[in-house]
mmCIF file of C-alpha atoms and ligand atoms in Angstrom:
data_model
loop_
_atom_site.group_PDB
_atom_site.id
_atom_site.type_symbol
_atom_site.label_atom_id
_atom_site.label_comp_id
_atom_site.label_asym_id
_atom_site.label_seq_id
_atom_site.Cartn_x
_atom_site.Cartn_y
_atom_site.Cartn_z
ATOM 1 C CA UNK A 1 -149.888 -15.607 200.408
ATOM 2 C CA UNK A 2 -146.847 -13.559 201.044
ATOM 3 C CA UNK A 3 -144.795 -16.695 200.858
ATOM 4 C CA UNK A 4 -145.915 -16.771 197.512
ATOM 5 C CA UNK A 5 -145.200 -13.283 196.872
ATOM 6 C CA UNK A 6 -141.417 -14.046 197.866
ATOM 7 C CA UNK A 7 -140.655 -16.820 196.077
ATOM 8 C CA UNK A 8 -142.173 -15.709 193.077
ATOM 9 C CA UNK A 9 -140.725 -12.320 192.778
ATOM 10 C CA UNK A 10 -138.195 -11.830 189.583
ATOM 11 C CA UNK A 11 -134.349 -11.325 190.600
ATOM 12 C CA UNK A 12 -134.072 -8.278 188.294
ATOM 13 C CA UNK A 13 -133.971 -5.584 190.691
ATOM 14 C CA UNK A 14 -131.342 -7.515 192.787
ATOM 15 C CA UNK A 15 -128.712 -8.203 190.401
ATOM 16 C CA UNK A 16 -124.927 -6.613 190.174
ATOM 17 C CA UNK A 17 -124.736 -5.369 186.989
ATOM 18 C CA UNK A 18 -121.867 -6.663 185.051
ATOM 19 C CA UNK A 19 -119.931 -2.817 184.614
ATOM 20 C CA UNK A 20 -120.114 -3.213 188.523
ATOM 21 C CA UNK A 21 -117.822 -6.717 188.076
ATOM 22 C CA UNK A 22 -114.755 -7.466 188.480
ATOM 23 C CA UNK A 23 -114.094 -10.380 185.680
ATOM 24 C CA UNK A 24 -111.479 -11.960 184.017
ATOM 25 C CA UNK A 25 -110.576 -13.057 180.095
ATOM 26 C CA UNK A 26 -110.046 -16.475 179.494
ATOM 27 C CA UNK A 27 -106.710 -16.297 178.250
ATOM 28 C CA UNK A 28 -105.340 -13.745 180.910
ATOM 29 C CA UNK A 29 -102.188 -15.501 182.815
ATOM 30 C CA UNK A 30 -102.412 -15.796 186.351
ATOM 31 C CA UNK A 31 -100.210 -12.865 188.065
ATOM 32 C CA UNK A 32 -102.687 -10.660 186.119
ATOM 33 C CA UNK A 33 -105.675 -12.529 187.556
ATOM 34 C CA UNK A 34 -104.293 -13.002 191.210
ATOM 35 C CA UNK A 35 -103.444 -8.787 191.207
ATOM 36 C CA UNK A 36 -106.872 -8.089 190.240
ATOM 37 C CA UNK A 37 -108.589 -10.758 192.881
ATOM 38 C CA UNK A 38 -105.905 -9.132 195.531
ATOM 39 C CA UNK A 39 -106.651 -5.654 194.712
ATOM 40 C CA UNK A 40 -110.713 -5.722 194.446
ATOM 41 C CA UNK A 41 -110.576 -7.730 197.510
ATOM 42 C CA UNK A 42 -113.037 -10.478 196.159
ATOM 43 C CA UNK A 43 -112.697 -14.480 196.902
ATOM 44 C CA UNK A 44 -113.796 -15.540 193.389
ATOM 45 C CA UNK A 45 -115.012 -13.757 190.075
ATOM 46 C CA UNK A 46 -116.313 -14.428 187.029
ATOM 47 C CA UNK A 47 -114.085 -15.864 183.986
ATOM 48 C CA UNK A 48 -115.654 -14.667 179.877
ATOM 49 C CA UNK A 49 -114.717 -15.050 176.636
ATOM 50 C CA UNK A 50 -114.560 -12.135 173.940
ATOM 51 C CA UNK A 51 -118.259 -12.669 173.060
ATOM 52 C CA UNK A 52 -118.481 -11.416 176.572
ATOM 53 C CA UNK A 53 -120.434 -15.324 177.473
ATOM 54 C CA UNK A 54 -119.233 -16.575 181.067
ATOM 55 C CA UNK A 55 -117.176 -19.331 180.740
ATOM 56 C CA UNK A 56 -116.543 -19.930 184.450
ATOM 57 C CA UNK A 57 -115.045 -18.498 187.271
ATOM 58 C CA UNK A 58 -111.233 -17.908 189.019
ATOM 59 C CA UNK A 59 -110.089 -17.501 192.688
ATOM 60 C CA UNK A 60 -107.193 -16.788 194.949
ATOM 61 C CA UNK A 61 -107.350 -20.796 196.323
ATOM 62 C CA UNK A 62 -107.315 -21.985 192.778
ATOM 63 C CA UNK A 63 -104.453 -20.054 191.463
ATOM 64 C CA UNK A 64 -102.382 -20.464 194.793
ATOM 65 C CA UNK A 65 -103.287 -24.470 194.770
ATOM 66 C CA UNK A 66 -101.822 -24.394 190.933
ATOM 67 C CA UNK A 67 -98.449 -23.468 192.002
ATOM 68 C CA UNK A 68 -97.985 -25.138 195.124
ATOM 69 C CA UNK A 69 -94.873 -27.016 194.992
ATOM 70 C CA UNK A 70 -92.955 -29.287 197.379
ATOM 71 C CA UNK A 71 -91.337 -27.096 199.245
ATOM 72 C CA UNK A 72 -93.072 -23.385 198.722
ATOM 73 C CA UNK A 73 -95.599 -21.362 196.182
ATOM 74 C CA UNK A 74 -93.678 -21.452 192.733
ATOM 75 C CA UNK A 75 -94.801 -17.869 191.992
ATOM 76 C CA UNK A 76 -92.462 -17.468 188.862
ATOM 77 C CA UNK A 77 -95.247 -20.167 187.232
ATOM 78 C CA UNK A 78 -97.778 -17.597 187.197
ATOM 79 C CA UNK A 79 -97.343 -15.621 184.053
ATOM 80 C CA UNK A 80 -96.906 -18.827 182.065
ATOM 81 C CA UNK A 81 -100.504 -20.334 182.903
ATOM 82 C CA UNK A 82 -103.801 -19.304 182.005
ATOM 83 C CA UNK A 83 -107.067 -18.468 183.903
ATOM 84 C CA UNK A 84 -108.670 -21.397 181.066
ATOM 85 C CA UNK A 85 -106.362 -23.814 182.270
ATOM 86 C CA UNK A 86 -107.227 -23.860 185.646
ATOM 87 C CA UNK A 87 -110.582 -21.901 186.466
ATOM 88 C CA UNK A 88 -113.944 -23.493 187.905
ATOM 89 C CA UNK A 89 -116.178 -24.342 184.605
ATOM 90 C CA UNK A 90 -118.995 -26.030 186.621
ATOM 91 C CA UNK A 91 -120.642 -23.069 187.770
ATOM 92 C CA UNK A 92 -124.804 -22.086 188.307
ATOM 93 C CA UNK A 93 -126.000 -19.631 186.287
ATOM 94 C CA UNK A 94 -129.536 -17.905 186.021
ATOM 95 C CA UNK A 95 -131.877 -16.285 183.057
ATOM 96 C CA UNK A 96 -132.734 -13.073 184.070
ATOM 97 C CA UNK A 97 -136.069 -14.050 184.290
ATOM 98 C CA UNK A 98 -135.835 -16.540 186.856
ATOM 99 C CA UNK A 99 -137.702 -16.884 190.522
ATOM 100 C CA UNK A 100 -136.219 -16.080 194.227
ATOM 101 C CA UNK A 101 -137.246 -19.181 194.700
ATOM 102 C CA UNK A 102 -134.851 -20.714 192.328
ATOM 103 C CA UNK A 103 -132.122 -18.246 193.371
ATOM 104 C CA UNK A 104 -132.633 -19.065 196.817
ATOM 105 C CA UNK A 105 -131.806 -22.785 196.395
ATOM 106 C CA UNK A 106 -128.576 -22.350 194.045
ATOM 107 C CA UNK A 107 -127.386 -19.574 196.327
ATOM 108 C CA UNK A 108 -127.395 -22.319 199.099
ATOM 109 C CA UNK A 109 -123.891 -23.521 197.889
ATOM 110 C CA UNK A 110 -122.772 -20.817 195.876
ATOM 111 C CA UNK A 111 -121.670 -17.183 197.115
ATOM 112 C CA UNK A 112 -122.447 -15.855 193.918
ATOM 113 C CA UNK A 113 -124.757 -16.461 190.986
ATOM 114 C CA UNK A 114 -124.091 -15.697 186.953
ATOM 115 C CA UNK A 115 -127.379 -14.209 185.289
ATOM 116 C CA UNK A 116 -127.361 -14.177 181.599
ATOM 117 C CA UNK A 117 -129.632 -12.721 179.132
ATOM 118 C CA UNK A 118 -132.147 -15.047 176.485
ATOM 119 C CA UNK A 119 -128.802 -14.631 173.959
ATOM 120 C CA UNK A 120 -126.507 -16.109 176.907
ATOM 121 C CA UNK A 121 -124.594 -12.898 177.323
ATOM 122 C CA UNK A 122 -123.290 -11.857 180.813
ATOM 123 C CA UNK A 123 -125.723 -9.549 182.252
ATOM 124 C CA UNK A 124 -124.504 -9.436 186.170
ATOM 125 C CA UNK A 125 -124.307 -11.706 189.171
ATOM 126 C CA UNK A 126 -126.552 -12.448 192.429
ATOM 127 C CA UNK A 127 -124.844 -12.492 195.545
ATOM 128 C CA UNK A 128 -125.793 -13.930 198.537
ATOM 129 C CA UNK A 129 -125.599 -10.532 200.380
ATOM 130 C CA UNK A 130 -128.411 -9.422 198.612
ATOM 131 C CA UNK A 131 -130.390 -12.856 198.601
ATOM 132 C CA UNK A 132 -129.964 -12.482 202.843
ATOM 133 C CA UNK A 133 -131.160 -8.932 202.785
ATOM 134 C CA UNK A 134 -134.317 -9.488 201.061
ATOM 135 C CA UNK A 135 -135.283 -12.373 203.194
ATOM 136 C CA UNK A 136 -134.853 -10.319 206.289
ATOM 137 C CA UNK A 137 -136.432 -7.420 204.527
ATOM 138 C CA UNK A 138 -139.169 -10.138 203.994
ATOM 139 C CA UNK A 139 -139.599 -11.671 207.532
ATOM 140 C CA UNK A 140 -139.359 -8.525 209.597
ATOM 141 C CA UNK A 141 -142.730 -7.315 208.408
ATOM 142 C CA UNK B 1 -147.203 -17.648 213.496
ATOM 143 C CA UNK B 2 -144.582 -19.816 211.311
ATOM 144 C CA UNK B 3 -142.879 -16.566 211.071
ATOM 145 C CA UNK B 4 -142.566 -16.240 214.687
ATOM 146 C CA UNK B 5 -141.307 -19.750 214.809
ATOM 147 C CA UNK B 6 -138.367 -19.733 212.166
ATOM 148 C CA UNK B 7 -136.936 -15.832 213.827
ATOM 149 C CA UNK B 8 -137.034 -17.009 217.902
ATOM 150 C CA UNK B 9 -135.187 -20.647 217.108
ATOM 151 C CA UNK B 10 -131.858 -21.257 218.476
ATOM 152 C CA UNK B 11 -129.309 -21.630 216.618
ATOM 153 C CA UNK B 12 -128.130 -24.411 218.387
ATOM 154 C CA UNK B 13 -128.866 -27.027 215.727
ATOM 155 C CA UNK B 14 -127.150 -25.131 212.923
ATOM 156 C CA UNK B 15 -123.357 -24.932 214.477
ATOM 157 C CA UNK B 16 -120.369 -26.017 213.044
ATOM 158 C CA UNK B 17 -118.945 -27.889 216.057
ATOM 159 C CA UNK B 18 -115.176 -26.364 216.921
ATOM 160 C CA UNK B 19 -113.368 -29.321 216.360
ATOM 161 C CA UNK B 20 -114.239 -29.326 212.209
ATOM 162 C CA UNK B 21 -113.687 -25.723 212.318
ATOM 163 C CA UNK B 22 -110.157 -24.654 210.895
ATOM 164 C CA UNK B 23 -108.675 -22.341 212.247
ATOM 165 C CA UNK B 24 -104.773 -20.197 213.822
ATOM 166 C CA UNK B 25 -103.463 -19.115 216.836
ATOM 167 C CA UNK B 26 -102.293 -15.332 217.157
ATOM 168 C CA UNK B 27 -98.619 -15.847 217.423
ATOM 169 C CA UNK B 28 -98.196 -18.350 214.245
ATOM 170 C CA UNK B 29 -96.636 -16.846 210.890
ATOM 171 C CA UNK B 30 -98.197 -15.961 208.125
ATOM 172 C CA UNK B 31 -96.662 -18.652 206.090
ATOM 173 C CA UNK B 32 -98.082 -21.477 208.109
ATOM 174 C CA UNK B 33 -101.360 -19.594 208.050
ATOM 175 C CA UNK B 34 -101.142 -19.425 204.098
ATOM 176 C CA UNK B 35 -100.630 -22.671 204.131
ATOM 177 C CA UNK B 36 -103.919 -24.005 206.555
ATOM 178 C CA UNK B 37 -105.973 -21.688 203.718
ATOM 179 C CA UNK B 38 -104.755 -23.140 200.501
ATOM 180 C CA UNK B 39 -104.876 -26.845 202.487
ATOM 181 C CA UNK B 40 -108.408 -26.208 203.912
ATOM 182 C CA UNK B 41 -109.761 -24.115 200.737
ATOM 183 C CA UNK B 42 -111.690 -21.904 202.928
ATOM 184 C CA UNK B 43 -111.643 -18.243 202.526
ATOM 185 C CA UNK B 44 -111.176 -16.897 205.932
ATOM 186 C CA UNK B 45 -110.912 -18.522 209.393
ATOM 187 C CA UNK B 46 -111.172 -18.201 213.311
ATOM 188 C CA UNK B 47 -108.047 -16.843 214.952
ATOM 189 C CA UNK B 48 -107.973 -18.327 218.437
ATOM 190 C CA UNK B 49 -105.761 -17.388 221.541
ATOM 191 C CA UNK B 50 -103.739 -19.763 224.125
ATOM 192 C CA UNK B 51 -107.253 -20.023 226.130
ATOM 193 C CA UNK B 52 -109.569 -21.047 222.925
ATOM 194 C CA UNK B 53 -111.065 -17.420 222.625
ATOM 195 C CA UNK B 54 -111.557 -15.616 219.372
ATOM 196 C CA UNK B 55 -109.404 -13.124 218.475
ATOM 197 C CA UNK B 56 -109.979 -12.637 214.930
ATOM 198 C CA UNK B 57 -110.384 -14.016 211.494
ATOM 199 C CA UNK B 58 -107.254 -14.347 208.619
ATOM 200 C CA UNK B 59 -107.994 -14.403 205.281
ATOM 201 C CA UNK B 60 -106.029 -15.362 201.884
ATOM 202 C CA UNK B 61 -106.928 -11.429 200.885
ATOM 203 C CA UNK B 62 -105.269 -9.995 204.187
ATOM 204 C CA UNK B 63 -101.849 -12.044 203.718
ATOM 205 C CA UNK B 64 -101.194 -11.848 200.236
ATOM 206 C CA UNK B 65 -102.215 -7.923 200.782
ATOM 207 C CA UNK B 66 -99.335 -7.161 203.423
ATOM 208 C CA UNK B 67 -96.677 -8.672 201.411
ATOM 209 C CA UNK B 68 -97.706 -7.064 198.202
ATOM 210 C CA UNK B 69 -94.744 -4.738 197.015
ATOM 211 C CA UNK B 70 -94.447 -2.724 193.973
ATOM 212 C CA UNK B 71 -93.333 -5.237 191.474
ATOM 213 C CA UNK B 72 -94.179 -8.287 192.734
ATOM 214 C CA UNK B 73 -95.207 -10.434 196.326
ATOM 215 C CA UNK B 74 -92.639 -10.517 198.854
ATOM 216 C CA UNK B 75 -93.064 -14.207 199.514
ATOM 217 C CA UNK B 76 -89.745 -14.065 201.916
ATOM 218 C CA UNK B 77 -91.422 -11.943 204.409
ATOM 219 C CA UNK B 78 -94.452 -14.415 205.310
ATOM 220 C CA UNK B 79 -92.375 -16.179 208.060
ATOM 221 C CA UNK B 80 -91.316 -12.830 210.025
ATOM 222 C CA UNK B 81 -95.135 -11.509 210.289
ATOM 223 C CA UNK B 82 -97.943 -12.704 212.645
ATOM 224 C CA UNK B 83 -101.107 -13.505 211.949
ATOM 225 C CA UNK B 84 -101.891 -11.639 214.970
ATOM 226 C CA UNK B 85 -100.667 -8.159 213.375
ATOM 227 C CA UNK B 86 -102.553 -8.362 209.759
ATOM 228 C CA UNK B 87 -105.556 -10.415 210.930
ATOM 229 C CA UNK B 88 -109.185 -8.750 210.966
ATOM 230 C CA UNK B 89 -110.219 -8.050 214.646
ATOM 231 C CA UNK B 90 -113.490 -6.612 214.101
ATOM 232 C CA UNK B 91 -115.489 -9.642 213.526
ATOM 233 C CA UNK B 92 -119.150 -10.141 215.028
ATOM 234 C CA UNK B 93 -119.630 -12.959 217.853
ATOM 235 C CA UNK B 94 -123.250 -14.383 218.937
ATOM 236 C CA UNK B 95 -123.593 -16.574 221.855
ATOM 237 C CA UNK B 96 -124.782 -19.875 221.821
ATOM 238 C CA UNK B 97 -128.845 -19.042 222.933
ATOM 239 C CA UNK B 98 -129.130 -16.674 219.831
ATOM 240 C CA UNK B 99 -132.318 -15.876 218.205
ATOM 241 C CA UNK B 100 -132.386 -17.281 214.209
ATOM 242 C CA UNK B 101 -133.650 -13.657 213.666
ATOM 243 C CA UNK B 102 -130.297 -12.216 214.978
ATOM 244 C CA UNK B 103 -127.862 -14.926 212.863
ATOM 245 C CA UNK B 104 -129.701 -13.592 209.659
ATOM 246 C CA UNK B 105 -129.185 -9.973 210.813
ATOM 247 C CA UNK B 106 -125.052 -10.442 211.241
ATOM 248 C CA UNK B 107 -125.237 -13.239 207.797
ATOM 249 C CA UNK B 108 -126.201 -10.292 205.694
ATOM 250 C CA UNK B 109 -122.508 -8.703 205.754
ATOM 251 C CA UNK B 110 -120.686 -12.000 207.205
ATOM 252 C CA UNK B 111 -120.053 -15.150 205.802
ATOM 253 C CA UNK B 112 -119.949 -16.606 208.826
ATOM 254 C CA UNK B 113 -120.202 -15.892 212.220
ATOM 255 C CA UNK B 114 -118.402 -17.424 215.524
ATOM 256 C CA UNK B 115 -120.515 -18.821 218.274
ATOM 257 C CA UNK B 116 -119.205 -18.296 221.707
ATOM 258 C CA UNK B 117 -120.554 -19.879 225.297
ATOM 259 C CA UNK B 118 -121.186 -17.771 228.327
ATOM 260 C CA UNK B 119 -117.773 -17.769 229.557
ATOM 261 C CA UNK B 120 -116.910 -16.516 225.916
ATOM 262 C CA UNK B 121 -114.916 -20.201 225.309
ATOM 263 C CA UNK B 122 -114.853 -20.632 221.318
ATOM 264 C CA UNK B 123 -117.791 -23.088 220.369
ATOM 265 C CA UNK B 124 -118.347 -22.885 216.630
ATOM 266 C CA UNK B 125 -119.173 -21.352 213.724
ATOM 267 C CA UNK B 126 -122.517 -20.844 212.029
ATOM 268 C CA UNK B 127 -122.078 -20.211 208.160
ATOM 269 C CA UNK B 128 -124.530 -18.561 205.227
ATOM 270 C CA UNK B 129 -125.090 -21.817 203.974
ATOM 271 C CA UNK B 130 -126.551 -23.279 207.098
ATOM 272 C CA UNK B 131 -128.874 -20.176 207.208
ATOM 273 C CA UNK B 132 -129.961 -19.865 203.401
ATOM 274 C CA UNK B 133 -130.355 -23.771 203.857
ATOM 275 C CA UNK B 134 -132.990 -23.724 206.911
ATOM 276 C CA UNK B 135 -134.781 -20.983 205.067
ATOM 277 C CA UNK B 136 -135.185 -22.459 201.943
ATOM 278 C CA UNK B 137 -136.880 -25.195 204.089
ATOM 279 C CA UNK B 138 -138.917 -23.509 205.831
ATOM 280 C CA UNK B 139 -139.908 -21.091 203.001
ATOM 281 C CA UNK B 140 -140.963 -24.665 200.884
ATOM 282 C CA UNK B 141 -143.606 -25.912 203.323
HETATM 283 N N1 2BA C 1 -115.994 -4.521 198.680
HETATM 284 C C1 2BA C 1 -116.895 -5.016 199.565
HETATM 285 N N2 2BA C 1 -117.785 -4.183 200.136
HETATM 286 C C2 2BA C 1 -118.704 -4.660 201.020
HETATM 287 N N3 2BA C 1 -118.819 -5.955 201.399
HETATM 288 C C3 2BA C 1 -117.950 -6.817 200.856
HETATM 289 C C4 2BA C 1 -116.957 -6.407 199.918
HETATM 290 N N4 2BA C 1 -116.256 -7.489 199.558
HETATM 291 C C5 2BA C 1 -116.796 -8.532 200.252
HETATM 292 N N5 2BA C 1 -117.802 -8.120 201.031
HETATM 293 C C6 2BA C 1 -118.610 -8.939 201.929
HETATM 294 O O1 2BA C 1 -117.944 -10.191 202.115
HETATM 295 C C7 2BA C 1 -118.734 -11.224 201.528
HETATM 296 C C8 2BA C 1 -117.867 -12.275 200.912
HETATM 297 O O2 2BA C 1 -117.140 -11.732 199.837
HETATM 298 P P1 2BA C 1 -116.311 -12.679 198.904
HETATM 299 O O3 2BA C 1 -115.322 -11.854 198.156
HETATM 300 O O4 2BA C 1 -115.784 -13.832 199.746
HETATM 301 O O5 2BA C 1 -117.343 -13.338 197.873
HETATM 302 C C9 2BA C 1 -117.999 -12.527 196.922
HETATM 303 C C10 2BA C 1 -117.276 -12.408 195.575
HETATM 304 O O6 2BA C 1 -116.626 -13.635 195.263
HETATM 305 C C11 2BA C 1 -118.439 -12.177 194.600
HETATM 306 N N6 2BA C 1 -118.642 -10.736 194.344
HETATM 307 C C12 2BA C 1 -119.418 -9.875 195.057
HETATM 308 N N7 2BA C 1 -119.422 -8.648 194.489
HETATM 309 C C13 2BA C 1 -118.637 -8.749 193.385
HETATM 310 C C14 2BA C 1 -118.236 -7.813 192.337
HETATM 311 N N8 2BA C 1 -118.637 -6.537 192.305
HETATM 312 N N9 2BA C 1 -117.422 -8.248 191.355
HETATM 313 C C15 2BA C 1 -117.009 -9.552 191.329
HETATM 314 N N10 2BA C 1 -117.344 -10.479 192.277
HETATM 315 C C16 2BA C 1 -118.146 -10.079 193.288
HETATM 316 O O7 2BA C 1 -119.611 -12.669 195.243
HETATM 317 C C17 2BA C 1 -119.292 -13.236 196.516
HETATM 318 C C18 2BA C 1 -120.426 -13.010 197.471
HETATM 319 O O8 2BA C 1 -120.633 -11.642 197.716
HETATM 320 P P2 2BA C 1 -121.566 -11.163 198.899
HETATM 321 O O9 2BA C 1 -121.868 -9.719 198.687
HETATM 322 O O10 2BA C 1 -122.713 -12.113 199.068
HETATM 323 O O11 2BA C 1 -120.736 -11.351 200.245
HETATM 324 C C19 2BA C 1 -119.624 -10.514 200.513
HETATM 325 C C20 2BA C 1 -119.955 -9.239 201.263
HETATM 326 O O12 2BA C 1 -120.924 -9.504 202.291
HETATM 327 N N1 2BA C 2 -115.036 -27.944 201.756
HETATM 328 C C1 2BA C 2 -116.227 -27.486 201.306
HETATM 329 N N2 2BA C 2 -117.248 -28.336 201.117
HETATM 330 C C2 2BA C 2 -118.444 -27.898 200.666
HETATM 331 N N3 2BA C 2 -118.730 -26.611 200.375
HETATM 332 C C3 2BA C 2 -117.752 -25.727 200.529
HETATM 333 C C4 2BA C 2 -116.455 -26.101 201.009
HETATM 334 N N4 2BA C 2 -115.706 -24.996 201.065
HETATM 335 C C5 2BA C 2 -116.492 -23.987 200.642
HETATM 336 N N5 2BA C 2 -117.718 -24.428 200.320
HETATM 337 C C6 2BA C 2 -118.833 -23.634 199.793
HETATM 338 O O1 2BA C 2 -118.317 -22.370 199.378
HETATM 339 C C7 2BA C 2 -118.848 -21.356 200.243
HETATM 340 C C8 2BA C 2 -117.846 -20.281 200.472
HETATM 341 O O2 2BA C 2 -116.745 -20.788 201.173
HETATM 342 P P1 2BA C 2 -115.647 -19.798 201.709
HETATM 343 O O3 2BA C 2 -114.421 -20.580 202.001
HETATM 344 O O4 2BA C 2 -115.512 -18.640 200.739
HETATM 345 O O5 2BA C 2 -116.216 -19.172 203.069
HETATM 346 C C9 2BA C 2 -116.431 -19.996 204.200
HETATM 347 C C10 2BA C 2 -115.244 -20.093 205.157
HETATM 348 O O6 2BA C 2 -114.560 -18.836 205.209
HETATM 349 C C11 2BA C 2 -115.921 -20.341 206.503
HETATM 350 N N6 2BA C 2 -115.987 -21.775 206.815
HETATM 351 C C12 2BA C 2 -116.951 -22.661 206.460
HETATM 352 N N7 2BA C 2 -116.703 -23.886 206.963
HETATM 353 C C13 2BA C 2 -115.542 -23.766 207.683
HETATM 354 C C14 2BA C 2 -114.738 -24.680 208.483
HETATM 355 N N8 2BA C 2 -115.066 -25.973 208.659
HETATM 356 N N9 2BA C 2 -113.619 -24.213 209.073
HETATM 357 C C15 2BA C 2 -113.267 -22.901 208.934
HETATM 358 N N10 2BA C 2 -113.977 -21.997 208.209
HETATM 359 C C16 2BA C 2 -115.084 -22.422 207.586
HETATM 360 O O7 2BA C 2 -117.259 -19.883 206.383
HETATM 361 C C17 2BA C 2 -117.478 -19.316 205.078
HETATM 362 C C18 2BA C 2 -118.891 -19.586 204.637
HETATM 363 O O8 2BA C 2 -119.132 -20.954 204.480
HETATM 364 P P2 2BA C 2 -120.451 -21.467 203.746
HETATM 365 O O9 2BA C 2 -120.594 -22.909 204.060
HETATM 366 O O10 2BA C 2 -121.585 -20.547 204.049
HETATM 367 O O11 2BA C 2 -120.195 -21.271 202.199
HETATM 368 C C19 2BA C 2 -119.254 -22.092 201.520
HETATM 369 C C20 2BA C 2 -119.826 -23.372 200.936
HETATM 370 O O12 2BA C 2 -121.106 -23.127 200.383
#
C-alpha cells in the first residue's frame, strides 16, 4: 500500500520554483551564458524564450565543445554565437500534475526535470536531489 | 520485508568498474584536465595519486573558476596550475561491502560516489543513475 502511496504522490511540493532558477534567453551569446553557468556553479540550466516557454537547455561542456579548435579553446568565438545555436532541445519535461512515479523514471537519465503548467509556461524544475531525498525519506520508515 | 531487502544489498553489482572510469592524477595541469572533461563530457571526475588512491574530484566549474579574472578567463594560466591545488578534496568514499541504504544516504548530495577496497586501492564509482535505476525497479514490482 505505501508503495502505492509513493508512486502516486503529485511532484508539486518538490519542485524548484522557476524565480529560484538560474535560466538563460535564447538569443543570449555564449560568454554571457558560460559567466552565469560559472558563477551559479550549476552543470546545465534551462534555455526560454520571451513567452517565458522552455525551449531547451545550455551547459559548460556544450559551450566549451563549440569552440574547441585544433590547437586550444577559441574563446574570442563566444560572443558571436548563440545559446539557440548550440543548446540541448531534446529535453524531458513534466505537467505539474504528474506522478513520482513518472518523475522517478525520467529522472533516471536526467539530473534535472522541466515542469510546465496546462498553458506550457515554465513553472520550475525537479532535481534529482530532491527525487533521492524523498525516497530515503520513504524507505527509512 | 522487500524493504529490508533493497537497503542491506551490496552495492557490488551497481559499480562502475575503474578501468571505464575517467579520471587525473594530482600533479597534471589544469589544461590537460580541461581537456579529459570536454573529451569525456562528464561533469566532474576521480583524482587519483601515483598508488591508485583517491585524492579528489576536478570539475569543469573548479577550473574555469580559478582562472576567472575581471574581464575575461585567463586561458594562459591553465598549464602553470595543478589539478592537485584547485581540485575538491572533500569528497565521500564507501567501501566495496556497503549497505544500498548507505549509497542512497551519500547520492542525496553526490552525484556520484567512489568505491574503495579494504586497503583503500581505487575500485570504482557508483553513480545516481545506477541508484535511481535499481529503485525504480524495485519500486515497479
Ligand atoms: N548551490 C548548490 N547548493 C547545494 N548543492 C548543490 C549546489 N549546486 C550543486 N549541488 C549539488 O550537486 C549536484 C549536481 O549539481 P549540477 O550543477 O551538476 O546539476 C544540477 C543543475 O544542472 C540543475 N539545477 C539544480 N538547481 C538549480 C537551480 N536553482 N537553477 C538552475 N539549475 C539547477 O539540476 C542539476 C541537479 O541538481 P541536484 O540538486 O539534483 O544535484 C546537485 C546538488 O546535489
Ligand atoms: N556518456 C554518457 N552516456 C550516457 N549518459 C550520460 C553520459 N554522460 C552523462 N550522462 C548522463 O548525465 C548524467 C550527469 O552526468 P554528469 O557528467 O553531470 O555527472 C556524472 C559524472 O560526473 C560522473 N561519471 C559518470 N560516469 C563516469 C565515468 N565513466 N567516468 C568518470 N565520471 C563519471 O558521475 C556523475 C553522475 O553520473 P550519472 O550516470 O548518475 O548521471 C549522468 C547520466 O545520466
Amino acid at each position: 500500500l505505501k508503495h502505492r502511496q509513493l508512486m502516486t504522490e503529485e511532484i508539486s511540493d518538490l519542485i524548484i520554483s522557476h524565480e529560484k532558477v538560474a535560466h538563460v534567453q535564447l538569443q543570449n551569446p555564449l560568454d554571457h551564458a558560460l559567466l552565469i553557468l560559472i558563477k551559479s556553479g550549476y552543470t546545465a540550466i534551462p534555455v526560454l524564450d520571451k513567452d517565458y516557454r522552455v525551449q531547451g537547455q545550455i551547459s559548460k561542456n556544450e559551450i566549451l565543445d563549440s569552440i574547441l579548435g585544433l590547437e586550444r579553446l577559441e574563446m574570442e568565438r563566444l560572443h558571436d554565437i548563440t545559446v539557440e545555436s548550440v543548446m540541448n532541445k531534446r529535453i524531458p519535461r513534466l505537467k505539474t500534475d504528474a506522478t513520482f512515479a513518472k518523475a522517478l523514471t525520467t529522472s533516471i537519465n536526467h539530473p534535472f526535470i522541466c515542469i510546465e503548467n496546462e498553458e506550457a509556461a515554465f513553472v520550475g524544475i525537479l532535481t534529482r536531489s530532491s527525487i533521492l531525498a524523498l525516497i530515503h525519506h520513504y524507505l527509512q520508515q
